[in-house]
Amino acid sequence: MINPIDATTTDAWADLTTLREALVPDLRGWFEADPHRAHDLTFDLADLRIDLSKNLINDDVMAALVRLAEAVNLPERRDAMFAGERINVTENRSVLHTALRLPADAELVVDGQDVVADVHAVLDKMYAFSDRVRSGEWKGVTGKPISTIVNIGIGGSDLGPVMVYEALLPYKQAGLECRFISNIDPSDCAEKVADLDPETTLFIVASKTFTTLETLTNARMARAWLLERLAEAGAIASPAEGGEAIAKHFVAVSTALDKVADFGIDPANAFGFWDWVGGRYSVDSAVGLPVLLAIGQDNFRGFLGGFHAVDEHFRTQAPETNVPLLMGLLNVWYVNFWGAESHAVLPYAQYLHRFAAYLQQLTMESNGKSVRWDGTPVTSGTGEIFWGEPGTNGQHAFYQLIHQGTRLIPADFIAVANPAHPTRDGDTDVHGLFLANFFAQTAALAFGKTADEVRAEGTAEAIVPARVFTGNKPTTSIMAPALTPAVVGQLIALYEHITFTQGIVWGIDSFDQWGVELGKKLALEIAPAVFGDAEALAKQDPSTQSLVSWYLENRD
Ligand code: F6P
């Protein structure tokens, strides 16, 4: 194991501390003094245009951040990830989501195995299956083609597929719909299947481990629903004789194919992946099957190509022009030198309405850690809270706090030039009006409004302070020509590598998630108490006993 380098002991960290102390934010002044600022801090990354110029940075800060990356051996750690070294130390695993999007003619041998050949064998199986479902050749037990796909999974086996499915709805095949069941709250499953026809429904049970309580419970409920409804309709003799129906209506995605078979799903209908794919990094593996079924193999290839383009940039570009690396370093700058506790992600694209939710798992499950990969405590603050909602909805909800609150909240604004639905309202291009808000918000956040400007509008003196905007609120603008499959892949890979960069600076293992284990274990221990076992209840702490007792008294 290579020990993490303590970033806080490096000269670059000391330089950044000094620079921060000296830096008086003045985005107005900086833009006035340097007519090239926007140009010099704008980058093209595959289809993405990324403007970093409205951040609280100058040349010295950028240079010191790059020195910090070099001081913690970030380029070397990045190369180790791409090469399949076991950089997920606490789980002793390689981290190879980047291999999921390598082209078929690439080769990457890890532990004597060509992982690219393995990846493409599964992709070919997925493509063949998807063609059969989409063409109607794959039929349910009564001979009808599939019209609804229900993905059952949680965390990385849900958030990625949902987010991408929603983002790429305009690419969906007409007559096919996907739904997603994730929560163990039985209302989720009940609502999602309520109006479905079992004869035309295909369930995908997606679970890397195939042990996750929520997913297996939902899968059993879905299986019972399917078999009972089919039996009621006379399509099968009885739920007990539903083997063929399960084979036609249930497929699985997992790394644990033996457990898939135990559940009753034919291994021939299972799509595998590998322990070197983290759940939150898995939407480009077989976990993306619902997306593939919805958009088809050509679009899915474009999606994977988008990831690969950003991977290649991250792998090969020098730090000074390496956009994911620079964006990760900027996040470090705000977290560790400005005390930022959260980061907003604000897509001006309704189809990206689940993007922030997706990023919450990617970033916070990855970097919400307080020990380093060698087990020692971290030496600085780590993962910030990611949150967001699509613009313009957020403008009418929480932007007030970003503009005039007391906290510094760096924000990423995301927009596309061409909407899926170009529309006019009389003479007005509605998407243009939408984007005017995108442009206006980042300008308002950067440049604010002075008291004199407020007065010049004739505002009564008593109200002037309330109407002042200090500005100097940092934003990054990300634009793309359109929300294509490739662009969605590029956006995901961009944030994956930003997350990686931050993790390396902090010396943490961004690829484990031990922090979710305790709650899972306690839930299983408390469950008997919830079901009325007095002895189990007595073992709980007083607050939990009181809450469970109240529940037992008040449930019907
Ligand atoms: O929340 C913990 C976690 O392990 C995530 O990392 C993962 O994405 C999710 O549970 C689901 O796990 P699985 O795909 O194994 O069901």
XYZ file of C-alpha atoms and ligand atoms in Angstrom:
572
model
C 0.000 0.000 0.000
C 1.249 3.463 -0.851
C 0.628 5.776 2.089
C -1.422 8.902 1.481
C 0.515 12.142 1.456
C -0.753 14.650 3.998
C -1.718 17.577 1.778
C -1.730 19.967 4.735
C 2.026 19.515 5.245
C 2.931 20.453 1.676
C 4.385 23.785 0.566
C 1.487 24.165 -1.823
C -0.995 24.010 1.081
C 0.984 26.673 2.931
C 1.002 28.802 -0.228
C -2.742 28.395 -0.602
C -3.241 29.432 3.031
C -1.215 32.604 2.421
C -2.990 33.293 -0.853
C -6.371 32.888 0.780
C -5.472 35.316 3.565
C -4.382 37.911 1.027
C -7.214 37.405 -1.439
C -9.977 39.989 -1.323
C -12.712 38.672 -3.621
C -13.415 41.165 -6.382
C -14.842 39.499 -9.458
C -15.912 42.887 -10.858
C -12.405 44.263 -10.519
C -10.731 41.103 -11.772
C -12.805 41.031 -14.956
C -12.213 44.748 -15.517
C -8.461 44.415 -14.997
C -8.076 41.376 -17.229
C -10.069 41.387 -20.462
C -8.849 37.839 -21.170
C -10.068 36.334 -17.894
C -13.174 34.684 -19.379
C -11.223 33.355 -22.328
C -8.287 32.108 -20.289
C -10.433 30.282 -17.775
C -12.825 28.669 -20.259
C -12.125 25.120 -21.412
C -13.539 22.747 -23.991
C -13.867 19.185 -22.814
C -15.364 16.856 -25.447
C -18.782 18.483 -26.117
C -18.713 20.492 -22.919
C -17.763 24.145 -22.642
C -16.736 24.879 -19.083
C -16.237 28.402 -17.777
C -14.304 28.631 -14.521
C -13.801 32.393 -14.724
C -16.484 33.295 -12.167
C -14.608 31.462 -9.428
C -12.641 33.150 -6.640
C -9.294 32.442 -8.219
C -6.359 34.145 -9.838
C -3.278 32.821 -11.611
C -1.383 32.347 -8.353
C -4.190 30.324 -6.796
C -4.526 28.119 -9.875
C -0.787 27.522 -9.943
C -0.721 26.635 -6.242
C -3.681 24.259 -6.659
C -1.851 22.490 -9.481
C 1.250 22.271 -7.269
C -0.932 20.745 -4.569
C -2.144 18.067 -7.009
C 1.429 17.279 -7.906
C 2.556 17.276 -4.268
C 0.002 14.580 -3.381
C 1.034 12.563 -6.467
C -2.365 12.925 -8.029
C -1.209 12.105 -11.580
C 0.446 8.937 -10.311
C -2.658 7.893 -8.304
C -4.822 8.563 -11.371
C -2.574 6.341 -13.492
C -2.790 3.652 -10.807
C -6.588 3.747 -11.014
C -6.635 3.469 -14.807
C -4.119 0.604 -14.651
C -6.271 -1.451 -12.275
C -4.114 -1.190 -9.170
C -5.977 -1.960 -5.975
C -6.478 1.629 -4.920
C -9.663 0.711 -3.026
C -7.493 -0.278 -0.098
C -10.097 -1.117 2.552
C -11.842 -3.534 0.203
C -8.617 -4.617 -1.541
C -10.123 -3.945 -4.961
C -9.209 -2.334 -8.239
C -11.287 0.672 -9.274
C -11.983 0.229 -12.938
C -15.220 1.921 -13.914
C -13.124 3.541 -16.651
C -12.675 0.060 -18.191
C -16.456 -0.165 -18.662
C -16.224 2.400 -21.439
C -13.048 1.336 -23.182
C -13.589 0.523 -26.861
C -13.709 -3.152 -27.850
C -10.285 -3.041 -29.481
C -8.578 -1.795 -26.308
C -6.842 -4.182 -23.953
C -6.418 -3.946 -20.209
C -5.034 -6.968 -18.424
C -5.587 -7.004 -14.678
C -4.583 -10.036 -12.609
C -4.017 -11.953 -15.855
C -7.519 -11.196 -17.148
C -8.377 -8.947 -20.120
C -11.147 -6.925 -18.511
C -12.045 -5.204 -21.793
C -12.939 -8.580 -23.329
C -15.087 -9.353 -20.267
C -16.826 -5.961 -20.452
C -17.637 -6.354 -24.136
C -18.872 -9.929 -23.720
C -21.483 -8.622 -21.263
C -22.259 -5.602 -23.442
C -22.853 -7.904 -26.426
C -25.216 -10.029 -24.330
C -27.027 -6.872 -23.175
C -27.292 -5.547 -26.729
C -28.712 -8.842 -28.022
C -31.242 -8.947 -25.182
C -32.223 -5.325 -25.672
C -32.765 -5.828 -29.393
C -35.107 -8.714 -28.628
C -37.119 -6.741 -26.079
C -37.304 -3.583 -28.179
C -38.328 -5.435 -31.334
C -41.026 -7.398 -29.516
C -39.287 -10.707 -30.184
C -38.906 -11.238 -26.423
C -42.379 -12.128 -25.224
C -44.038 -12.490 -21.853
C -45.513 -15.771 -20.708
C -48.771 -15.155 -22.601
C -46.994 -14.217 -25.824
C -47.299 -10.437 -25.540
C -44.332 -8.105 -26.103
C -42.934 -6.071 -23.212
C -44.144 -2.500 -22.775
C -42.991 -1.674 -19.227
C -39.621 -2.315 -17.632
C -39.481 -2.057 -13.841
C -36.010 -1.742 -12.370
C -35.740 -2.866 -8.758
C -32.558 -1.614 -7.080
C -31.314 1.007 -4.655
C -28.345 3.372 -4.337
C -26.032 2.858 -7.269
C -28.369 0.217 -8.668
C -31.115 2.828 -8.926
C -29.937 6.443 -8.905
C -27.788 6.203 -12.045
C -30.373 4.391 -14.175
C -33.197 6.714 -13.034
C -31.171 9.842 -13.613
C -29.986 8.800 -17.078
C -33.392 7.429 -18.114
C -34.989 10.745 -17.196
C -32.181 12.732 -18.852
C -32.574 10.815 -22.107
C -36.361 10.548 -22.279
C -36.405 12.131 -25.758
C -34.364 9.112 -26.950
C -36.760 6.552 -25.489
C -38.479 4.117 -27.826
C -42.172 4.933 -28.141
C -44.327 2.314 -26.442
C -41.671 1.367 -23.896
C -41.650 2.838 -20.412
C -39.313 2.326 -17.461
C -40.216 2.582 -13.802
C -37.960 2.321 -10.795
C -38.688 0.754 -7.421
C -36.077 1.471 -4.759
C -37.526 2.237 -1.345
C -38.461 -0.606 1.014
C -41.485 1.487 1.962
C -44.126 -0.838 0.448
C -45.900 2.175 -1.015
C -43.138 2.484 -3.596
C -43.717 -0.973 -5.051
C -47.499 -0.750 -4.681
C -47.743 2.545 -6.569
C -45.310 1.539 -9.312
C -47.107 -1.717 -10.205
C -50.691 -0.600 -9.483
C -51.691 0.110 -13.080
C -49.371 -2.371 -14.797
C -50.322 -5.338 -16.907
C -48.218 -8.276 -15.654
C -48.326 -9.860 -19.101
C -46.336 -6.971 -20.613
C -44.071 -6.139 -17.665
C -40.403 -7.065 -17.352
C -38.647 -6.723 -13.983
C -34.926 -6.125 -13.701
C -33.555 -6.945 -10.258
C -30.356 -4.925 -10.008
C -28.054 -5.472 -7.062
C -24.293 -5.650 -7.092
C -24.235 -7.882 -4.019
C -27.709 -9.435 -4.410
C -28.016 -9.249 -0.637
C -29.485 -5.763 -0.217
C -32.540 -5.951 2.039
C -34.568 -3.327 0.200
C -33.977 -4.774 -3.246
C -34.561 -8.406 -2.356
C -37.729 -7.545 -0.410
C -39.062 -5.489 -3.308
C -38.081 -8.235 -5.758
C -40.014 -10.821 -3.737
C -43.052 -8.501 -3.554
C -42.856 -7.909 -7.305
C -42.535 -11.641 -7.947
C -45.597 -12.339 -5.768
C -47.547 -9.560 -7.532
C -46.630 -10.951 -10.960
C -47.526 -14.541 -10.171
C -50.762 -13.695 -8.351
C -51.979 -11.409 -11.142
C -51.060 -13.924 -13.837
C -52.851 -16.676 -11.921
C -55.951 -14.479 -11.459
C -55.973 -13.833 -15.206
C -55.676 -17.558 -15.889
C -52.347 -17.060 -17.628
C -50.671 -19.552 -15.307
C -52.269 -22.376 -13.337
C -51.190 -21.060 -9.936
C -48.484 -18.861 -8.378
C -46.662 -22.031 -7.362
C -46.325 -23.012 -11.005
C -44.816 -19.766 -12.178
C -41.310 -20.908 -13.165
C -41.765 -20.097 -16.842
C -43.367 -16.758 -16.011
C -40.392 -15.793 -13.863
C -38.043 -16.723 -16.687
C -39.976 -14.475 -19.084
C -40.588 -11.561 -16.739
C -37.531 -11.390 -14.469
C -33.917 -10.688 -15.350
C -31.094 -9.742 -13.021
C -28.005 -7.576 -12.938
C -25.393 -8.510 -10.370
C -21.835 -9.506 -9.557
C -23.229 -12.455 -7.541
C -24.690 -14.715 -10.203
C -24.983 -17.667 -7.775
C -27.360 -15.639 -5.601
C -29.368 -14.664 -8.693
C -29.958 -18.362 -9.364
C -31.010 -18.921 -5.723
C -33.676 -16.224 -6.202
C -35.115 -18.244 -9.071
C -33.858 -16.164 -11.990
C -32.322 -18.164 -14.808
C -28.573 -17.327 -14.979
C -29.080 -17.144 -18.756
C -31.141 -14.019 -18.008
C -28.544 -12.460 -15.745
C -26.064 -9.779 -16.697
C -22.882 -9.682 -14.690
C -20.371 -7.097 -13.643
C -17.358 -7.125 -11.359
C -16.301 -6.163 -7.863
C -14.030 -3.484 -9.347
C -17.125 -1.470 -10.285
C -18.380 0.565 -7.321
C -22.167 0.739 -7.061
C -22.209 4.520 -7.512
C -19.915 4.169 -10.542
C -21.988 1.444 -12.208
C -24.563 3.050 -14.506
C -22.253 2.327 -17.449
C -22.138 -1.393 -16.545
C -25.019 -3.864 -16.842
C -26.713 -1.687 -14.205
C -27.517 0.597 -17.154
C -29.737 -2.116 -18.682
C -33.010 -0.173 -18.249
C -31.410 2.787 -19.991
C -30.218 0.550 -22.828
C -33.684 -0.981 -23.203
C -35.193 2.494 -23.392
C -32.728 4.149 -25.788
C -31.294 1.232 -27.791
C -27.757 0.108 -28.452
C -26.624 2.890 -30.806
C -27.517 5.529 -28.252
C -26.029 3.476 -25.427
C -22.754 3.219 -27.359
C -22.843 7.011 -27.677
C -23.404 7.267 -23.924
C -20.345 5.088 -23.207
C -18.338 7.047 -25.776
C -19.102 10.228 -23.840
C -17.577 8.778 -20.689
C -14.538 7.558 -22.582
C -13.836 10.964 -24.119
C -13.677 12.528 -20.650
C -11.627 9.595 -19.300
C -9.064 10.155 -22.014
C -8.884 13.847 -21.223
C -8.472 13.180 -17.498
C -5.897 10.454 -18.140
C -3.731 12.407 -20.551
C -4.061 16.160 -20.020
C -1.490 18.095 -18.048
C -2.872 19.318 -14.714
C -2.976 22.975 -15.890
C -5.567 22.151 -18.544
C -7.125 19.047 -17.020
C -10.697 20.172 -16.409
C -11.978 17.496 -13.973
C -8.747 17.860 -12.024
C -9.052 21.650 -11.894
C -12.699 21.429 -10.846
C -11.816 18.954 -8.087
C -9.051 21.281 -6.908
C -11.468 24.217 -6.906
C -13.763 22.230 -4.628
C -10.788 21.623 -2.306
C -10.057 25.368 -2.425
C -13.581 26.202 -1.282
C -13.916 23.424 1.312
C -10.505 23.762 2.943
C -9.623 27.426 2.466
C -13.027 29.127 2.404
C -14.962 26.902 4.799
C -17.615 26.001 2.229
C -19.792 23.227 3.575
C -21.933 22.579 0.561
C -21.904 22.724 -3.210
C -24.975 23.380 -5.337
C -25.524 21.738 -8.713
C -28.142 23.607 -10.700
C -29.074 22.174 -14.088
C -30.994 24.469 -16.403
C -32.377 21.397 -18.159
C -35.536 19.818 -16.808
C -34.427 16.411 -18.080
C -31.552 16.574 -15.560
C -33.969 16.873 -12.653
C -32.455 13.822 -10.891
C -28.842 14.837 -11.517
C -28.266 16.346 -8.059
C -29.766 13.274 -6.372
C -27.451 11.073 -8.414
C -24.446 13.237 -7.552
C -25.279 13.059 -3.868
C -24.441 9.367 -3.803
C -21.458 9.723 -6.125
C -19.833 12.502 -4.143
C -21.007 12.004 -0.573
C -20.759 8.204 -0.381
C -17.305 8.566 -1.946
C -15.838 11.434 0.051
C -17.844 11.500 3.283
C -14.956 10.021 5.266
C -12.902 10.986 8.306
C -10.072 8.491 8.109
C -7.513 8.182 5.363
C -6.849 5.044 3.365
C -4.087 4.025 5.797
C -6.529 4.246 8.729
C -5.156 7.496 10.158
C -7.468 10.466 10.792
C -7.909 12.977 8.006
C -5.980 16.189 8.460
C -8.509 18.564 6.895
C -12.198 18.849 6.146
C -13.465 16.345 3.560
C -16.609 15.803 1.482
C -18.964 18.747 1.187
C -22.730 18.392 0.912
C -23.956 18.309 -2.668
C -27.466 19.436 -3.373
C -29.552 21.130 -6.016
C -32.684 21.371 -8.084
C -33.235 22.376 -11.669
C -33.380 26.061 -12.521
C -35.601 28.007 -12.675
C -37.471 26.167 -9.902
C -34.559 26.676 -7.498
C -34.598 30.427 -8.198
C -38.027 30.609 -6.599
C -36.994 28.506 -3.631
C -33.454 28.650 -2.248
C -31.428 31.040 -4.436
C -32.179 33.803 -1.920
C -29.779 32.111 0.485
C -27.071 31.713 -2.157
C -27.354 35.394 -3.153
C -27.734 37.057 0.226
C -27.181 34.465 2.956
C -24.123 34.238 5.177
C -22.715 31.027 3.706
C -20.436 30.611 0.736
C -22.003 28.089 -1.613
C -20.046 27.358 -4.786
C -22.474 26.368 -7.526
C -22.248 24.564 -10.857
C -24.718 25.801 -13.460
C -25.429 23.372 -16.318
C -27.294 24.201 -19.539
C -27.674 23.043 -23.134
C -27.962 25.206 -26.225
C -30.620 23.169 -28.003
C -33.692 21.907 -26.172
C -35.538 18.725 -27.073
C -38.684 20.807 -27.493
C -37.981 24.154 -29.188
C -41.101 26.175 -28.454
C -42.338 29.702 -28.971
C -44.655 31.670 -26.751
C -45.905 34.203 -29.272
C -42.694 35.814 -30.521
C -40.590 34.538 -27.637
C -38.277 31.535 -27.850
C -39.110 29.885 -24.527
C -35.808 28.043 -24.185
C -33.952 31.272 -24.896
C -35.909 32.898 -22.090
C -34.991 29.967 -19.851
C -31.300 30.372 -20.672
C -31.481 34.107 -20.058
C -32.151 33.114 -16.460
C -29.121 30.802 -16.474
C -26.841 33.577 -17.745
C -28.410 36.185 -15.450
C -28.015 34.144 -12.300
C -24.294 33.495 -12.659
C -23.726 37.177 -13.499
C -25.797 38.325 -10.507
C -23.961 35.941 -8.202
C -20.569 37.086 -9.464
C -21.072 40.814 -9.771
C -23.880 41.596 -7.361
C -25.377 45.062 -6.979
C -23.821 47.859 -4.946
C -25.631 50.192 -2.591
C -25.059 53.047 -5.038
C -26.651 51.049 -7.834
C -29.618 50.286 -5.610
C -29.955 53.999 -4.685
C -29.720 54.991 -8.329
C -32.926 53.032 -8.897
C -34.699 55.367 -6.493
C -34.893 52.910 -3.601
C -35.752 54.434 -0.207
C -32.599 54.607 1.942
C -34.034 52.377 4.682
C -34.446 49.505 2.245
C -31.109 49.889 0.477
C -29.170 47.364 2.626
C -31.781 44.671 2.029
C -31.459 45.159 -1.725
C -27.683 45.033 -1.942
C -26.062 41.950 -3.469
C -22.452 41.564 -2.433
C -21.590 39.409 -5.452
C -18.391 37.339 -5.429
C -20.429 34.156 -5.140
C -18.447 31.574 -7.102
C -19.975 29.631 -9.968
C -18.834 27.322 -12.739
C -20.870 27.279 -15.946
C -21.084 24.070 -17.952
C -22.734 24.167 -21.370
C -23.282 21.568 -24.075
C -24.843 21.742 -27.534
C -27.685 19.394 -26.512
C -28.478 16.756 -23.914
C -27.363 13.814 -26.044
C -26.404 10.373 -24.691
C -22.738 11.328 -25.184
C -23.164 14.550 -23.211
C -24.839 12.735 -20.326
C -21.903 10.280 -20.256
C -19.477 13.205 -20.307
C -21.212 14.926 -17.397
C -21.124 11.769 -15.277
C -17.453 11.065 -16.015
C -16.608 14.702 -15.291
C -18.056 14.457 -11.787
C -16.546 10.996 -11.201
C -13.081 12.420 -11.803
C -13.776 15.575 -9.785
C -14.726 13.277 -6.893
C -11.570 11.204 -7.374
C -9.382 14.319 -7.357
C -10.824 15.558 -4.083
C -10.439 12.118 -2.490
C -6.758 11.913 -3.403
C -6.008 15.379 -1.995
C -7.705 14.365 1.258
C -5.945 10.984 1.286
C -9.174 9.024 1.565
C -10.465 5.864 -0.072
C -13.265 7.259 -2.231
C -14.391 3.773 -3.205
C -15.544 2.135 0.031
C -18.719 2.965 1.983
C -18.403 1.430 5.436
C -20.476 4.284 6.833
C -23.702 2.711 5.615
C -23.143 -0.599 7.411
C -24.037 0.221 11.030
C -27.554 1.408 10.260
C -28.208 -1.682 8.099
C -27.078 -4.008 10.909
C -29.085 -2.196 13.588
C -32.232 -2.296 11.440
C -32.010 -6.081 11.388
C -31.435 -6.171 15.151
C -34.354 -3.834 15.876
C -36.746 -5.568 13.456
C -37.834 -8.267 15.996
C -38.729 -5.490 18.475
C -40.831 -3.820 15.805
C -42.613 -7.127 15.264
C -43.473 -7.302 18.989
C -40.591 -9.284 20.568
C -40.462 -7.821 24.112
C -37.005 -9.226 24.812
C -35.566 -7.568 21.713
C -37.294 -4.322 22.664
C -35.785 -4.396 26.159
C -32.286 -4.515 24.630
C -32.745 -1.143 22.913
C -31.762 2.248 24.310
C -34.500 4.212 26.160
C -35.254 6.555 23.270
C -35.556 3.709 20.761
C -37.703 1.704 23.218
C -40.017 4.659 23.634
C -40.304 5.270 19.876
C -40.935 1.602 19.065
C -43.485 1.348 21.899
C -45.333 4.386 20.570
C -45.341 2.785 17.127
C -46.691 -0.508 18.505
C -49.456 1.323 20.390
C -50.472 3.476 17.435
C -50.392 1.136 14.472
C -53.695 -0.376 13.382
O -25.737 2.257 0.286
C -24.753 1.284 0.320
C -24.682 0.517 -0.957
O -23.781 -0.500 -0.799
C -24.303 1.394 -2.167
O -22.960 1.636 -2.266
C -24.869 0.599 -3.262
O -24.958 1.338 -4.445
C -26.216 0.222 -2.687
O -25.938 -0.045 -1.320
C -26.901 -0.940 -3.328
O -26.114 -2.097 -3.265
P -26.395 -3.334 -4.194
O -26.240 -2.904 -5.609
O -25.392 -4.360 -3.783
O -27.808 -3.802 -3.926
